[in-house]
Tab-separated table of C-alpha atoms in Angstrom:
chain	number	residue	atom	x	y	z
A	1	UNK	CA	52.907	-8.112	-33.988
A	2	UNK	CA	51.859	-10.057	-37.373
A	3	UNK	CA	53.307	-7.444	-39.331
A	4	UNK	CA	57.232	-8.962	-38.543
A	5	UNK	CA	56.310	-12.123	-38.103
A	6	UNK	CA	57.073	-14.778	-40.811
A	7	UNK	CA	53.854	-16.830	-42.091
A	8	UNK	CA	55.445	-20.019	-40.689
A	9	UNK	CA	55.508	-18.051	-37.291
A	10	UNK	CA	52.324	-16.133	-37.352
A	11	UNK	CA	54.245	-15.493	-41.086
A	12	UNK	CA	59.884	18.354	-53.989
A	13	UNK	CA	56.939	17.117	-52.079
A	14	UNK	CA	53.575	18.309	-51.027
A	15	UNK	CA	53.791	19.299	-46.821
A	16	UNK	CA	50.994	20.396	-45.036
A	17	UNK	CA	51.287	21.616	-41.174
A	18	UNK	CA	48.780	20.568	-38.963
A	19	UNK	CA	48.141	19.770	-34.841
A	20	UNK	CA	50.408	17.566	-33.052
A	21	UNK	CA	50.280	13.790	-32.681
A	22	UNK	CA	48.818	11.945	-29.718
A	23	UNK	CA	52.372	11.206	-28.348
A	24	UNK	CA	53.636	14.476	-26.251
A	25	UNK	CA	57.223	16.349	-26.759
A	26	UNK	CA	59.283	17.334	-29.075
A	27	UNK	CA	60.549	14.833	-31.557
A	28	UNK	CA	64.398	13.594	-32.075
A	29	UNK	CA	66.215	11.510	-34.612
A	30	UNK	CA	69.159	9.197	-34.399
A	31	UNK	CA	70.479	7.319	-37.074
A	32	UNK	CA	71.339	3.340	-36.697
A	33	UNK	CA	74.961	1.990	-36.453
A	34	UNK	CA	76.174	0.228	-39.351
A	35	UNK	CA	79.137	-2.077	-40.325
A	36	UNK	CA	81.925	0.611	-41.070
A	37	UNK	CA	83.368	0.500	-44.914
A	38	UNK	CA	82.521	1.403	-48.259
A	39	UNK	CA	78.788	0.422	-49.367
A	40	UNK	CA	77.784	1.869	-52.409
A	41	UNK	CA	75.428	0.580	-55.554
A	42	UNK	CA	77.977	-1.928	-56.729
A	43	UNK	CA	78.459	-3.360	-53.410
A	44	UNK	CA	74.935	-3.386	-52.667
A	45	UNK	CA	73.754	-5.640	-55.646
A	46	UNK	CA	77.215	-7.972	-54.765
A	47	UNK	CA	75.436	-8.510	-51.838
A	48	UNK	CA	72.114	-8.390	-52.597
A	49	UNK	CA	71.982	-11.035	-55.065
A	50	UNK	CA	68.401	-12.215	-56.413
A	51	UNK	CA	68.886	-15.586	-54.296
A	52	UNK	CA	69.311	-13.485	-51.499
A	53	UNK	CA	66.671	-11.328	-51.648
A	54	UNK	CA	64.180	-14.123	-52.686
A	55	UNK	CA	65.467	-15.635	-49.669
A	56	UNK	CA	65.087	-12.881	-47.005
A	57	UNK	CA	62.486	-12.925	-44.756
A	58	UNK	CA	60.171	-10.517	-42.624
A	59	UNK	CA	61.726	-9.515	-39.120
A	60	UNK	CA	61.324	-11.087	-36.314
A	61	UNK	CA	59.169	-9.626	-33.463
A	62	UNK	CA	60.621	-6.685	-32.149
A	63	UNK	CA	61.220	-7.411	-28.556
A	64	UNK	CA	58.751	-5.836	-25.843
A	65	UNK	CA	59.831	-3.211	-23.314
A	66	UNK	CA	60.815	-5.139	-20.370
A	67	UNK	CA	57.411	-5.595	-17.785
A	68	UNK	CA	55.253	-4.484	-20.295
A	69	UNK	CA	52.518	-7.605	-20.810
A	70	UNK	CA	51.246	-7.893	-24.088
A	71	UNK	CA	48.061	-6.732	-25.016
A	72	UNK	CA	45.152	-9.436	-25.995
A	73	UNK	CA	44.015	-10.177	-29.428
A	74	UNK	CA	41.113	-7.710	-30.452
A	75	UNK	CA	37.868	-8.870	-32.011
A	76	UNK	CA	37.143	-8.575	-35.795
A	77	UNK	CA	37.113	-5.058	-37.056
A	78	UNK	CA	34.821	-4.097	-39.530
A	79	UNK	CA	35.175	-1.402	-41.526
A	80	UNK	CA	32.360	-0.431	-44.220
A	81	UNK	CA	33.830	-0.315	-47.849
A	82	UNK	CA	33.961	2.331	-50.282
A	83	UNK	CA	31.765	2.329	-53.636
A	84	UNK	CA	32.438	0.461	-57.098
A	85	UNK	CA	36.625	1.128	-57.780
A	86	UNK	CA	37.282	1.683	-61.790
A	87	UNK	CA	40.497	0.235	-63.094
A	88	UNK	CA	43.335	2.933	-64.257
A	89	UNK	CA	43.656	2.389	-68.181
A	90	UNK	CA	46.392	-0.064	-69.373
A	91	UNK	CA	47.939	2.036	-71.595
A	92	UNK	CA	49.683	4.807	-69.624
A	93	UNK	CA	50.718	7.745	-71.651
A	94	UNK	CA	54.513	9.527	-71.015
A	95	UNK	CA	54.691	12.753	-70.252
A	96	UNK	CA	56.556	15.283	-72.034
A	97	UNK	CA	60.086	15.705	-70.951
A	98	UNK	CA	59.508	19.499	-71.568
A	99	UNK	CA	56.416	20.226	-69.844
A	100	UNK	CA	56.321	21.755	-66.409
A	101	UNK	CA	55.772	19.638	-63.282
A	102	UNK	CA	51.968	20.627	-62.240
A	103	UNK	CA	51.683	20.520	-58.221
A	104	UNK	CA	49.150	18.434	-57.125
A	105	UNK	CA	46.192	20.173	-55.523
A	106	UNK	CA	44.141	17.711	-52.147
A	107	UNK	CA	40.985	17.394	-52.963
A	108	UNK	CA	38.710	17.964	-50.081
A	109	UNK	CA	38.449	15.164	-47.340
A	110	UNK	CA	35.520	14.006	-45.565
A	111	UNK	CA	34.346	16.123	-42.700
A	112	UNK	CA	35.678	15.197	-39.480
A	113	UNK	CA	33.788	12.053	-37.407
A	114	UNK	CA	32.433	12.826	-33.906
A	115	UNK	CA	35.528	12.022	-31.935
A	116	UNK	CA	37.216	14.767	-33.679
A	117	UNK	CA	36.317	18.766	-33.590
A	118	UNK	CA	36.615	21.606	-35.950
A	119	UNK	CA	37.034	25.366	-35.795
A	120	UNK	CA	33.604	27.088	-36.076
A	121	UNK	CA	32.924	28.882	-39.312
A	122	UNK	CA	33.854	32.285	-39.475
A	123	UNK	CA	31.320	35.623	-39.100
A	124	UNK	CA	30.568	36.349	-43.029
A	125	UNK	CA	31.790	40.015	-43.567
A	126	UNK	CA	30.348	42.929	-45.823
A	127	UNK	CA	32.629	42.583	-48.443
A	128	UNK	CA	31.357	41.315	-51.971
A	129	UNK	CA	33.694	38.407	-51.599
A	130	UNK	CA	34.836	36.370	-49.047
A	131	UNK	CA	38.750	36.493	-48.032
A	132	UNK	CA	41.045	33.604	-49.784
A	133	UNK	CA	41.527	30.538	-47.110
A	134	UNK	CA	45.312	30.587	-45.882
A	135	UNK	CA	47.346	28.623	-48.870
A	136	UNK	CA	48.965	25.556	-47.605
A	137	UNK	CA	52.693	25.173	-47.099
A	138	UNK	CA	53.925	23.767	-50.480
A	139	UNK	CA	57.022	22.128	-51.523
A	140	UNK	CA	57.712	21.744	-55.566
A	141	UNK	CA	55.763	19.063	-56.730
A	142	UNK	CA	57.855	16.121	-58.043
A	143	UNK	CA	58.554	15.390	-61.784
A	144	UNK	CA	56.482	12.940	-63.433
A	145	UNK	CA	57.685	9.400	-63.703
A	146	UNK	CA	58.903	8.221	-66.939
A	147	UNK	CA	59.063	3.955	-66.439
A	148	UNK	CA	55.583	2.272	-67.972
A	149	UNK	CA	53.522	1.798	-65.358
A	150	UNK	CA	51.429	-1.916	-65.121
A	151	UNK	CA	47.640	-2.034	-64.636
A	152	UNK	CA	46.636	-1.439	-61.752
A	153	UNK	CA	43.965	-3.774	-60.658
A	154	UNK	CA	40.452	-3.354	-60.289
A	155	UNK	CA	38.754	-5.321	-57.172
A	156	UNK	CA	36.277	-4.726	-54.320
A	157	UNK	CA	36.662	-2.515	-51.556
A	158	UNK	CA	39.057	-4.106	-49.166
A	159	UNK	CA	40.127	-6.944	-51.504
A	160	UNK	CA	43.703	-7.108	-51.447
A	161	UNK	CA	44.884	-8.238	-55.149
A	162	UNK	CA	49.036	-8.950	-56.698
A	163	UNK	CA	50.161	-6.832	-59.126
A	164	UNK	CA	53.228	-5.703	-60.847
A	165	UNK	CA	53.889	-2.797	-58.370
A	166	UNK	CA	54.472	0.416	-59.013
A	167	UNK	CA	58.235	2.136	-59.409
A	168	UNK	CA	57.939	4.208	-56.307
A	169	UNK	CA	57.300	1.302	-53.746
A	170	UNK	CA	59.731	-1.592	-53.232
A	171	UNK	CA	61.249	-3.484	-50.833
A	172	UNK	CA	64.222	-2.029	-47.786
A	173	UNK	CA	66.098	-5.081	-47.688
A	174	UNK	CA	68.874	-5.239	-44.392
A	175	UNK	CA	70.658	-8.164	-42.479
A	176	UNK	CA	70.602	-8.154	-38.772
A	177	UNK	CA	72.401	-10.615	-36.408
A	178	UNK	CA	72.972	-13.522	-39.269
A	179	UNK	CA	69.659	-13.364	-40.947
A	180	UNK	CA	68.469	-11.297	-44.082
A	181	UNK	CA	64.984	-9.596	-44.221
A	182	UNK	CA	62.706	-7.251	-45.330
A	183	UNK	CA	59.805	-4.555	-45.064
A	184	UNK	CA	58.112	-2.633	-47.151
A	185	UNK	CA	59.506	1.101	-48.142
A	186	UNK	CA	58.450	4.090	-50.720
A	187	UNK	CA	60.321	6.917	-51.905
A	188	UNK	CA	59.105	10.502	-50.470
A	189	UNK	CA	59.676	13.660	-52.766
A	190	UNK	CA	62.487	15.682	-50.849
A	191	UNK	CA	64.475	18.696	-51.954
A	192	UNK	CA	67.678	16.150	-52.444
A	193	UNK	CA	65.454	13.392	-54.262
A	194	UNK	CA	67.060	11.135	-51.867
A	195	UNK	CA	64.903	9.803	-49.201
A	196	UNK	CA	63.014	6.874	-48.488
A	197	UNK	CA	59.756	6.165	-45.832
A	198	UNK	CA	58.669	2.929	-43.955
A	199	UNK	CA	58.575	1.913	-40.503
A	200	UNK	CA	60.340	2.669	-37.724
A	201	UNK	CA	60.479	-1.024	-36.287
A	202	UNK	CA	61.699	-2.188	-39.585
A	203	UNK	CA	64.938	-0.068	-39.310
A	204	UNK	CA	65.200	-0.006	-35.763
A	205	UNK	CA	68.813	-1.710	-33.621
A	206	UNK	CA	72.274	-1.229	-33.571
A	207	UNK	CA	72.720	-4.300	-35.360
A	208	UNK	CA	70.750	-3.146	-38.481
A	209	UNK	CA	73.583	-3.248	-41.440
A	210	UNK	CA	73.902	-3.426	-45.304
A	211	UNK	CA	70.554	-1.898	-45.792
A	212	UNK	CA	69.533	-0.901	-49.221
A	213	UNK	CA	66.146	-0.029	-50.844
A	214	UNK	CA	64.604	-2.069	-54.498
A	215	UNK	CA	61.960	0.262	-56.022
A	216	UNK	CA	59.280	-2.331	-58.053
A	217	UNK	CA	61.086	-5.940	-56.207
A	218	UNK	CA	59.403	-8.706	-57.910
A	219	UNK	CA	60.538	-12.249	-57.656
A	220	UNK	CA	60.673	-12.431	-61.449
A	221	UNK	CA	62.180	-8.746	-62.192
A	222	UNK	CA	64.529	-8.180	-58.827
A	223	UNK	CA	66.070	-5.031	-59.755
A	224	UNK	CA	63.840	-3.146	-62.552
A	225	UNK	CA	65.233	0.174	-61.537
A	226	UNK	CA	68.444	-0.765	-59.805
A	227	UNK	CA	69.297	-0.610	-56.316
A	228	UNK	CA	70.033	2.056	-53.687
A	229	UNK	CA	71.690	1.456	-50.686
A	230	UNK	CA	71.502	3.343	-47.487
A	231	UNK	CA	73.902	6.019	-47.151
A	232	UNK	CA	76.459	5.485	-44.166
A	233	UNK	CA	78.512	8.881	-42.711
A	234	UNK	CA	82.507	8.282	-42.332
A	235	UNK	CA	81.299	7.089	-39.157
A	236	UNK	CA	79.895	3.416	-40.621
A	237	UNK	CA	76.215	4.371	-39.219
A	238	UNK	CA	73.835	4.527	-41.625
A	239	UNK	CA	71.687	7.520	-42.273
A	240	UNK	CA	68.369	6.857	-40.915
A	241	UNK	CA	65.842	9.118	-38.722
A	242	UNK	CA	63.674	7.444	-36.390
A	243	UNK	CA	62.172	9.659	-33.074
A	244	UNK	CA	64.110	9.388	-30.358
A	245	UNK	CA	61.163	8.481	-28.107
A	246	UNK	CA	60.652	5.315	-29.925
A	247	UNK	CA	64.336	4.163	-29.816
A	248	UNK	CA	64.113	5.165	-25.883
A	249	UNK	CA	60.363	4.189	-25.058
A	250	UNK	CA	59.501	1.369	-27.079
A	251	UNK	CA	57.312	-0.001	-30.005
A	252	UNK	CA	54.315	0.476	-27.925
A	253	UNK	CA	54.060	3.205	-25.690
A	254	UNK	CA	55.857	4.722	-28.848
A	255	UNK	CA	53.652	3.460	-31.359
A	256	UNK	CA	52.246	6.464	-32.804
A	257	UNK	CA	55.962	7.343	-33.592
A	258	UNK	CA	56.286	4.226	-36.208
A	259	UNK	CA	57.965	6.057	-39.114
A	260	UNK	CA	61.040	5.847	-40.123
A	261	UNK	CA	63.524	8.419	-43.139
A	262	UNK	CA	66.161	7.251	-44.878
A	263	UNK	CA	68.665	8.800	-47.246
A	264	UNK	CA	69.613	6.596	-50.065
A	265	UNK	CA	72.858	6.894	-52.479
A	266	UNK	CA	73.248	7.095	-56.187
A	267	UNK	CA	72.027	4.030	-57.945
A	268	UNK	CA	74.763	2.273	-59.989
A	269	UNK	CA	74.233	4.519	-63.043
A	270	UNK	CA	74.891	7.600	-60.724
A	271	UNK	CA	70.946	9.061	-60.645
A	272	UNK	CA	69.167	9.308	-57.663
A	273	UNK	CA	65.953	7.162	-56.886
A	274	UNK	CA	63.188	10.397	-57.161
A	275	UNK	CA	64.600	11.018	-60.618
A	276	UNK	CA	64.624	7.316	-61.796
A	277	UNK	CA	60.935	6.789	-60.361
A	278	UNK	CA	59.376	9.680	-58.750
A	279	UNK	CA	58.192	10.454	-55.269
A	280	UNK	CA	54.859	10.592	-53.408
A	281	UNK	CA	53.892	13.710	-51.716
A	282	UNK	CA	54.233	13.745	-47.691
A	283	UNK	CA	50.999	15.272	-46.521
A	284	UNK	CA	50.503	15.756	-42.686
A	285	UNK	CA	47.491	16.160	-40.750
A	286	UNK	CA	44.966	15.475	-43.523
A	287	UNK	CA	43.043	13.645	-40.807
A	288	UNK	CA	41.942	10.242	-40.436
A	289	UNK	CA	39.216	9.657	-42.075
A	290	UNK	CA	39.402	8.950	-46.374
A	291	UNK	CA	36.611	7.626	-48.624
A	292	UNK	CA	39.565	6.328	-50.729
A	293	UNK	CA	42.985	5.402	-49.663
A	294	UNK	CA	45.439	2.661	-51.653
A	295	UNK	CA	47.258	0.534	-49.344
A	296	UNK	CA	50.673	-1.163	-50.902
A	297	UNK	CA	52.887	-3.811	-49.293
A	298	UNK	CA	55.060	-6.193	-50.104
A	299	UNK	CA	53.958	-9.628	-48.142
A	300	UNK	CA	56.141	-12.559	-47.440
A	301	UNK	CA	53.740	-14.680	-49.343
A	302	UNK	CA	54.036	-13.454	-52.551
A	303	UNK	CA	56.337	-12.812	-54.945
A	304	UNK	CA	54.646	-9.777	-56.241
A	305	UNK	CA	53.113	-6.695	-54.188
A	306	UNK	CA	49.788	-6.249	-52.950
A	307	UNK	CA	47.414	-3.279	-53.478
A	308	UNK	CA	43.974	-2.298	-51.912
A	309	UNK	CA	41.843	0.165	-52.032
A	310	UNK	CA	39.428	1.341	-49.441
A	311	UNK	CA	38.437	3.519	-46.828
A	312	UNK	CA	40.012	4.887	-43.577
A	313	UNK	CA	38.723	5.485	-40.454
A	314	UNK	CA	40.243	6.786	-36.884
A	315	UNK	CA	41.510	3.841	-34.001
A	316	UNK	CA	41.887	5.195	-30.678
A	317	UNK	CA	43.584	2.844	-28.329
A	318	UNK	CA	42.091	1.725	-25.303
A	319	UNK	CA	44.837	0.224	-23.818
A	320	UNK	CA	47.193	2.620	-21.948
A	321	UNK	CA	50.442	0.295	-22.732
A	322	UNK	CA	49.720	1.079	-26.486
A	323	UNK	CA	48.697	4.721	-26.283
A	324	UNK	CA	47.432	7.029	-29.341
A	325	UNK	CA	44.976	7.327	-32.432
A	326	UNK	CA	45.923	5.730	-35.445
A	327	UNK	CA	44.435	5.296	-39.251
A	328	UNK	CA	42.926	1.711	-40.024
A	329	UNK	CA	42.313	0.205	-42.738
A	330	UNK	CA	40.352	-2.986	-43.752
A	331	UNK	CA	42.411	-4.925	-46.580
A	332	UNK	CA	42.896	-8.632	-46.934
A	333	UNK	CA	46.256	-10.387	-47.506
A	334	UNK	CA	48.785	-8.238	-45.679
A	335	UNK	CA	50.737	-10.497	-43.215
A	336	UNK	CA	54.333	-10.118	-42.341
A	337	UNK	CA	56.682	-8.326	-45.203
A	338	UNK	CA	54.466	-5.295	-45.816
A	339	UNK	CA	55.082	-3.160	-43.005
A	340	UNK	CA	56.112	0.351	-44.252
A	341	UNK	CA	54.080	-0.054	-46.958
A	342	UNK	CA	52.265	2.919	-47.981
A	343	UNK	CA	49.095	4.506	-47.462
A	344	UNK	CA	48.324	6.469	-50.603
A	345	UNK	CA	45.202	9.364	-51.535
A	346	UNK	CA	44.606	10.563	-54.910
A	347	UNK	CA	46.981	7.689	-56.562
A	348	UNK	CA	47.675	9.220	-60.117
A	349	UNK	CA	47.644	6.227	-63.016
A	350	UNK	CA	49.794	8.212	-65.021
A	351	UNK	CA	52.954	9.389	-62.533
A	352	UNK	CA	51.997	6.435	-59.949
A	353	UNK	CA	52.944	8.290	-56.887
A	354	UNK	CA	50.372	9.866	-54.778
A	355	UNK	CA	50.431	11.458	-51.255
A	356	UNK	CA	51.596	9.456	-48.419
A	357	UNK	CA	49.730	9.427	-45.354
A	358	UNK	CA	50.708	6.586	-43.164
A	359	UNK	CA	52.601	3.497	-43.585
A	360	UNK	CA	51.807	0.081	-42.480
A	361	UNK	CA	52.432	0.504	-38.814
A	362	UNK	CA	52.078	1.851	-35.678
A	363	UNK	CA	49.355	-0.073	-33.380
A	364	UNK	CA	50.642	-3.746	-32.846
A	365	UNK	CA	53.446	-2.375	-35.262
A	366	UNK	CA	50.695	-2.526	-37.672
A	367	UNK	CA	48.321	-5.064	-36.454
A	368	UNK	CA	47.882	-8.485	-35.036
A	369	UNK	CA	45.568	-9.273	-38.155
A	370	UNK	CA	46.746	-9.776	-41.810
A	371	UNK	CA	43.273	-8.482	-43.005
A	372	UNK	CA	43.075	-5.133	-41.011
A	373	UNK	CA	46.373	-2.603	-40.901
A	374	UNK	CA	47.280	0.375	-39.040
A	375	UNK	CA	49.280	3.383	-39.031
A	376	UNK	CA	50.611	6.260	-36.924
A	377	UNK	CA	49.290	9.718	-37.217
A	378	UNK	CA	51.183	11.733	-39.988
A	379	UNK	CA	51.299	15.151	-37.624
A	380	UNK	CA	53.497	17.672	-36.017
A	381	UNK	CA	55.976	15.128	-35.157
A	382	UNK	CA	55.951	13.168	-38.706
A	383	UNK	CA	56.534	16.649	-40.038
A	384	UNK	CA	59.340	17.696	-37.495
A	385	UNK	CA	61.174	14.309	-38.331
A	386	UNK	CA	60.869	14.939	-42.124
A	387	UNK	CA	62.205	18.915	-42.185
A	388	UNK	CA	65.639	17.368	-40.073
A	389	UNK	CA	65.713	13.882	-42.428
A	390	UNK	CA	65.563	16.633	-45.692
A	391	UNK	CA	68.240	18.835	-43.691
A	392	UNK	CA	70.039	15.653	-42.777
A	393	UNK	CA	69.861	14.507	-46.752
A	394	UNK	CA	70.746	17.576	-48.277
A	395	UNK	CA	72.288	16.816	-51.691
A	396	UNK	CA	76.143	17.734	-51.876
């Protein structure tokens, strides 16, 4: 499990319904005890300080369900890149404040590979025209981002390169036991312009506490955009949906339930994060298969994000203590720190947000490999989890 492991240890929004995940039932949430007592923006950055954060760490592994043997490495995994990547321009134009928010349209996706099927094309009829294909189920599209965005870089396919980061991925910072760490989040368009995605075994345990998310963390610029800390109910737990299966089954015969929702509060200034820097779109069951998907982490060897770009292809495990298909990706450099991270299509250089697919994740709670990464399936269940995390969020 590389993805938690420290590298001197190893280391709103665009919904589309589709067919169910690999794992079977209906999905739950819960959300995760926290300390009880007020924890708001100011208190956050009190106790976030920029020593602290540059001194958290990835988590450790997450423990294995009891009797369960661990699986043995895999072999390399090769995945053929994508074509010749062109750089977004430097200079980023601002939108006006005035104009209208334009929702994004998917462009199409690659047909589906062997292992998968489609529905056979329908009987052409006598009329002049076909009929319209059923229009997807559509959330507003967020508003553009305002903050100047940096360059994104241009590299190879699969080449994993620093950068300045982009406003709508950061770091979830959190303490459990008497150690600080992080993973990798992103903020997901929602209806309150309140929630955050990453992974499930990043936010997972009673003892998770004084969690708060840092769009654009750099080691130089700690808090660009401020900080927003995890809402807690009167209760003291904090507002976080994972499934219930994983909680109850485990990180791997649960794997393909790796994601994780969070509601975050008011930044110190009072504004919520999705109108300081936007939100990506969550898409479900776009497939698994994507000529051209950016991958974005936060690794606990740098002191700046990562981004790749490259293809995706489907990973079916054969090991029945790990069960499921998951999305895979070939990118180099993303060891422990970046799980959550997201997997973007159709990145936009002017708003920077895209639609999320996956997050780093999943198989081997993302892989065993810093140079190949996984995710779960964003299907019925993803979607199921997201509708009660938006009802769960609502805005008062």
């Amino acid at each position: 499990m590389r993805r938690t492991l420290t590298v001197a240890a190893a280391a709103a929004a665009l919904l589309v319904s589709a067919g169910p995940l690999p794992a079977a039932g209906a999905g739950s949430a819960a959300a995760a005890p926290a300390a009880v007592g007020r924890w708001g923006a100011h208190e956050a950055e009190s106790y976030w300080t920029p020593e602290r954060m540059a001194s958290a760490r990835p988590l450790p592994p997450v423990p294995p369900v009891p009797g369960v043997a661990p699986q043995p490495p895999a072999g390399p995994v090769r995945i053929p890149p994508v074509g010749p990547l062109q750089p977004f321009p430097v200079a980023l134009p601002s939108p006006s404040p005035t104009a209208p928010a334009t929702p994004a349209v998917p462009t199409p996706e690659p047909a589906p590979t062997p292992t998968e099927t489609s529905a056979p094309e329908p009987e052409p009829e006598p009329a002049p025209a076909p009929a319209p294909a059923p229009a997807p189920s559509i959330l507003p599209a967020p508003a553009p981002v305002r903050p100047a965005l940096p360059r994104i870089p241009a590299a190879g396919p699969g080449v994993g390169q620093d950068f300045g980061g982009l406003p709508v991925v950061g770091r979830m910072f959190l303490v459990k036991g008497s150690g600080s760490y992080f993973c990798t989040a992103s903020v997901v368009a929602s209806p309150g312009r309140n929630l955050v995605i990453s992974a499930a075994h990043c936010l997972l345990g009673a003892d998770t506490r004084q969690v708060a998310f840092v769009p654009q963390y750099t080691r130089a610029k700690p808090r660009p955009f401020g900080m927003f800390p995890v809402v807690r109910t009167a209760a003291g737990r904090s507002k976080i949906w994972i499934d219930q299966r994983y909680r109850t089954q485990g990180v791997n015969r649960a794997a393909a339930l790796d994601v994780a929702f969070a509601q975050v509060g008011p930044g110190a200034k009072g504004q919520r994060v999705q109108d300081v820097v936007g939100g990506n779109r969550l898409v479900t069951g776009a497939g698994y298969a994507h000529a051209r998907a950016t991958l974005i982490g936060h690794p606990s060897t740098a002191a700046r994000p990562r981004l790749c770009v490259n293809r995706t292809t489907k990973y079916t495990s054969t090991d029945a203590r790990i069960p499921g298909s998951f999305l895979r990706i070939a990118c180099t450099g993303y060891p422990g720190g970046t799980s959550g991270g997201p997997f973007l299509l159709r990145l936009d250089g002017r708003t920077g947000t895209g639609d999320v697919v996956g997050v780093i994740g999943g198989w081997k709670t993302g892989g065993d490999k810093s140079d190949v990464s996984y995710s779960s399936y964003f299907g019925t269940d993803i979607r199921k989890l997201y509708e009660k995390a938006v009802a769960g969020a609502k805005a008062p």
